[in-house]
mmCIF file of C-alpha atoms in Angstrom:
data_model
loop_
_atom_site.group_PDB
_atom_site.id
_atom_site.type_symbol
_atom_site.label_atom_id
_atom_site.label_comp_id
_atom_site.label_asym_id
_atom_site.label_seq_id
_atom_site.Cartn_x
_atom_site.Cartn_y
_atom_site.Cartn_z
ATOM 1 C CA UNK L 1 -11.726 -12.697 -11.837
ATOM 2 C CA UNK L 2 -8.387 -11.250 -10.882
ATOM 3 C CA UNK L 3 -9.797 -7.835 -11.244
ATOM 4 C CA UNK L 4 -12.323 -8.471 -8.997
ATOM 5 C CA UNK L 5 -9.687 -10.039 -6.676
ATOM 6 C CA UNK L 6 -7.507 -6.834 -6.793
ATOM 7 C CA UNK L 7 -10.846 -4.157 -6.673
ATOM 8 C CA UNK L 8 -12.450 -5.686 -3.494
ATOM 9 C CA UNK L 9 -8.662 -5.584 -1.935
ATOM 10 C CA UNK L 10 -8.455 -2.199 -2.574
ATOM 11 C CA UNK L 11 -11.800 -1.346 -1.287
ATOM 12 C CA UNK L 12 -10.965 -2.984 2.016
ATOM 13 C CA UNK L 13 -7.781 -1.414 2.324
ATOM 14 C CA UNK L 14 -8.798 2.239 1.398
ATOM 15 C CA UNK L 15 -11.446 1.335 4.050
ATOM 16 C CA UNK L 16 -9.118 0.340 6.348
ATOM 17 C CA UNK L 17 -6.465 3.279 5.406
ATOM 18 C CA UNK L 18 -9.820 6.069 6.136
ATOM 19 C CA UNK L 19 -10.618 5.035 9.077
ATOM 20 C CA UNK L 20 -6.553 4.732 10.844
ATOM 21 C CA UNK L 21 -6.309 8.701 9.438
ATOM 22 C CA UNK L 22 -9.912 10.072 11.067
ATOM 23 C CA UNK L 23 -8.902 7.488 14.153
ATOM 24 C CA UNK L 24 -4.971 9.431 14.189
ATOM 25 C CA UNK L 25 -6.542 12.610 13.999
ATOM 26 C CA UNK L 26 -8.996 12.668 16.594
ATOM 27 C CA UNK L 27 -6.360 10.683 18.603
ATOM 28 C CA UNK L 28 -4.040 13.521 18.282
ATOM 29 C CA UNK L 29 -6.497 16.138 18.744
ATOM 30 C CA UNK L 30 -7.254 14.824 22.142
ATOM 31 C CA UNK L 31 -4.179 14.697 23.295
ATOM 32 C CA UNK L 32 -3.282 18.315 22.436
ATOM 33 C CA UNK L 33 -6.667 19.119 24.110
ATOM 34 C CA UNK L 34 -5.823 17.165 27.093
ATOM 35 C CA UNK L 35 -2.009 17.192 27.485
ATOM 36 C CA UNK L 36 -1.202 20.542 25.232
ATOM 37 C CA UNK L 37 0.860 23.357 26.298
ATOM 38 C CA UNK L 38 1.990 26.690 24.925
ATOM 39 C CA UNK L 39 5.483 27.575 24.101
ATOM 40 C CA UNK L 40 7.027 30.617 22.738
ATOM 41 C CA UNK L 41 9.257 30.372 19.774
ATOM 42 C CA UNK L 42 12.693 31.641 19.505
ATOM 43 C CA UNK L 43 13.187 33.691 16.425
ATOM 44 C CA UNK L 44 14.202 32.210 13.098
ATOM 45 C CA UNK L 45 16.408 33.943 10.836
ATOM 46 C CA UNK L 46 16.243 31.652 7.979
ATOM 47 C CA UNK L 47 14.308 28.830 6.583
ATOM 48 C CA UNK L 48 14.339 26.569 3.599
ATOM 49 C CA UNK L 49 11.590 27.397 0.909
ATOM 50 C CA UNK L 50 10.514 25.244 -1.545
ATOM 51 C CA UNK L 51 9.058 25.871 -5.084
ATOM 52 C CA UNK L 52 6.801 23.261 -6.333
ATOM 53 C CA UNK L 53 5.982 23.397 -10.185
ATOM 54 C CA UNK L 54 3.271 21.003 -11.700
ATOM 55 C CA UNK L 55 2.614 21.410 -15.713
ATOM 56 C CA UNK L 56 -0.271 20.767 -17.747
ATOM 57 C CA UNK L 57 -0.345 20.314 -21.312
ATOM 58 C CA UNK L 58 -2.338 23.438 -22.819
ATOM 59 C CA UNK L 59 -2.555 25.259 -18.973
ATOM 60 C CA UNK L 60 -0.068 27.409 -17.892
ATOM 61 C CA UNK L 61 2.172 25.675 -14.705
ATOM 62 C CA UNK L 62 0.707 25.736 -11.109
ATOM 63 C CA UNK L 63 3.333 26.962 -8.096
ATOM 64 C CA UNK L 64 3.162 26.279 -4.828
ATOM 65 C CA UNK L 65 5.729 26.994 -2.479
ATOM 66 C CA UNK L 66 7.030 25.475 1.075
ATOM 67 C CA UNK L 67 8.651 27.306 3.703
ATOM 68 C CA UNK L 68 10.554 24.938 6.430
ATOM 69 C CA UNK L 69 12.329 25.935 9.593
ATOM 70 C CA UNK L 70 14.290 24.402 12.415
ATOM 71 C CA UNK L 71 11.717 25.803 15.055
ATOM 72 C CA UNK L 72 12.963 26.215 18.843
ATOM 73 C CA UNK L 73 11.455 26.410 22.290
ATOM 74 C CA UNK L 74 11.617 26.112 25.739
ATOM 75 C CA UNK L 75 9.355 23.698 27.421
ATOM 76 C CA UNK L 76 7.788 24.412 30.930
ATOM 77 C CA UNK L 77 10.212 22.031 32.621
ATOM 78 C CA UNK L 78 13.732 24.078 30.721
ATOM 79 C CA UNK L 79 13.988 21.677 28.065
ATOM 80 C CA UNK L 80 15.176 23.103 24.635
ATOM 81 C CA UNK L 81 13.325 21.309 21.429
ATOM 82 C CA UNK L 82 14.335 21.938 17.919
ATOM 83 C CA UNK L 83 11.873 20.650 15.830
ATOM 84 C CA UNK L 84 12.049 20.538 12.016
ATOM 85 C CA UNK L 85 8.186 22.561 10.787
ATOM 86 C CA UNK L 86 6.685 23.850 8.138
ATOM 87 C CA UNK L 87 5.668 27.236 8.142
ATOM 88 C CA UNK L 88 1.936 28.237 7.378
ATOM 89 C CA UNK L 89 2.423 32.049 5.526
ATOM 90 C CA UNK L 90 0.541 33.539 8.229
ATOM 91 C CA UNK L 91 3.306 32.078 10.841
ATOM 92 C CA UNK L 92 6.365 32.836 8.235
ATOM 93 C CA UNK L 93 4.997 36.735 7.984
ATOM 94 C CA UNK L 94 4.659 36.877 12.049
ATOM 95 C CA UNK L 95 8.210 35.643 11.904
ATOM 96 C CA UNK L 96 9.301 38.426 9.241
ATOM 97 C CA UNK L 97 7.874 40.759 11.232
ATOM 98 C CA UNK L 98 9.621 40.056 14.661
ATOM 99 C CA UNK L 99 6.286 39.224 16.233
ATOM 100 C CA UNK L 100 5.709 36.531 19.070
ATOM 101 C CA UNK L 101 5.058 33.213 17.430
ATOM 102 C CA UNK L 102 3.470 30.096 20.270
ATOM 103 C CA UNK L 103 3.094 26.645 19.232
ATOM 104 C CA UNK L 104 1.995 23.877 21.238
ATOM 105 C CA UNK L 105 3.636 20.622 22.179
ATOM 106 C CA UNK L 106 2.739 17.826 24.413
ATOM 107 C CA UNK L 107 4.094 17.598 27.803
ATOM 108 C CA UNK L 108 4.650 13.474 27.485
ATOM 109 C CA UNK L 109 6.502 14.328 24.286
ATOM 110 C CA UNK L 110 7.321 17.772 23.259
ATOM 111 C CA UNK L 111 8.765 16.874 20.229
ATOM 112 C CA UNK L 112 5.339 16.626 18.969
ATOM 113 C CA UNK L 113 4.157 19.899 18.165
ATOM 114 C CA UNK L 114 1.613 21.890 16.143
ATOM 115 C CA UNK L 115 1.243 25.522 15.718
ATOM 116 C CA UNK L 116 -1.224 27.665 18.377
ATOM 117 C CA UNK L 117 -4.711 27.204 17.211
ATOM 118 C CA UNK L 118 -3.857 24.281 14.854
ATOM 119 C CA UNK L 119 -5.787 21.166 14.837
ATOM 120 C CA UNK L 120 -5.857 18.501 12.549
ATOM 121 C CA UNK L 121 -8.647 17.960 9.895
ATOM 122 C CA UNK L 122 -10.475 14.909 10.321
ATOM 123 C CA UNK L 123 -13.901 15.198 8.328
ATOM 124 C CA UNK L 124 -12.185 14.624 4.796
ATOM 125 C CA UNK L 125 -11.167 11.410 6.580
ATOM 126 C CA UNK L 126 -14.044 10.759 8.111
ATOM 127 C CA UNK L 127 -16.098 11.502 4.732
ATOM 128 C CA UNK L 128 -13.815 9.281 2.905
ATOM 129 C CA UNK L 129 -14.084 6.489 5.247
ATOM 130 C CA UNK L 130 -18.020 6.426 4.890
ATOM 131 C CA UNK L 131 -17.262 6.514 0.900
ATOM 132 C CA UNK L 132 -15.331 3.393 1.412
ATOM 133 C CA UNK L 133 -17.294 1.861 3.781
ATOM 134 C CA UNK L 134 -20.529 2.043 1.279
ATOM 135 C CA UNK L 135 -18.105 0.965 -1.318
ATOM 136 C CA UNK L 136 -17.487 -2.256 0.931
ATOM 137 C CA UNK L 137 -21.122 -2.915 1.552
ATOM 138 C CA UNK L 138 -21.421 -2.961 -2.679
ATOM 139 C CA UNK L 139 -18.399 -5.062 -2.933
ATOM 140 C CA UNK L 140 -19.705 -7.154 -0.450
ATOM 141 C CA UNK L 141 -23.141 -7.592 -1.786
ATOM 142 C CA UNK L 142 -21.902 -8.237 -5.424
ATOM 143 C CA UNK L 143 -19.731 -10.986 -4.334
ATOM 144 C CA UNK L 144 -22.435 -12.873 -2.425
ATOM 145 C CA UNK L 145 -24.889 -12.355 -5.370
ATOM 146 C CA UNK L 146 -22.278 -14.024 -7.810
ATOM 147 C CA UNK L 147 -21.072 -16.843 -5.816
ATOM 148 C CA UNK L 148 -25.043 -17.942 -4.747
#
């Protein structure tokens, strides 16, 4: 019974959880669409990169590896940002080859920022949240069916 208890919980709350990430995202791409403006980047000259290891009994390890910068920028109205980013390798190479980098920021709050031609993901979200959402009708269903 407890199981049960603890399964439909879940199922609500991954439900719940699917639905505030596709909700975020289109939020969020909205307001870049709407509010968005371009900045150029001053040039970095360092940045923090991190090497990620995960091993697998039999498999040889997977690497991945993070690059982070303190980015900086002048907004429209003279306002310098710093903002704390990771770097995508296509951005990091621009960078390493003393090319103009944009990224965008919002004009209500310019510490929000994405790179130029970003924009965040939401149909894993969106697919999850219909996963869940059948997985609620089930639930749902089941628990009628065994309390009639």
């Amino acid at each position: 019974m407890l199981t049960r208890i603890f399964w439909r919980c879940f199922v609500v709350l991954g439900l719940v959880y699917a639905l505030q990430e596709a909700v975020t995202g289109y939020i969020e791409n909205r307001a870049f669409k709407a509010h968005g403006l371009v900045a150029e980047t001053d040039q970095i000259y360092k940045y923090d990169q991190t090497v990620h290891t995960t091993k697998q009994r039999g498999h040889s390890p997977d690497v991945s590896i993070t690059n982070e910068a303190a980015i900086s920028f002048m907004t429209a109205e003279n306002a310098r940002i710093t903002v704390k980013k990771r770097l995508p390798d296509d951005v990091l190479e621009k960078y390493k080859r003393y090319e103009q980098v944009n990224i965008e920021y919002l004009s209500n709050e310019p510490s929000t920022t994405r790179w130029r031609g970003e924009k965040r993901d939401v149909s894993g979200s969106i697919m999850f949240s219909l996963f869940m959402l059948v997985l609620t009708i089930i639930t749902i269903v089941t628990w009628r069916s065994e309390t009639e």
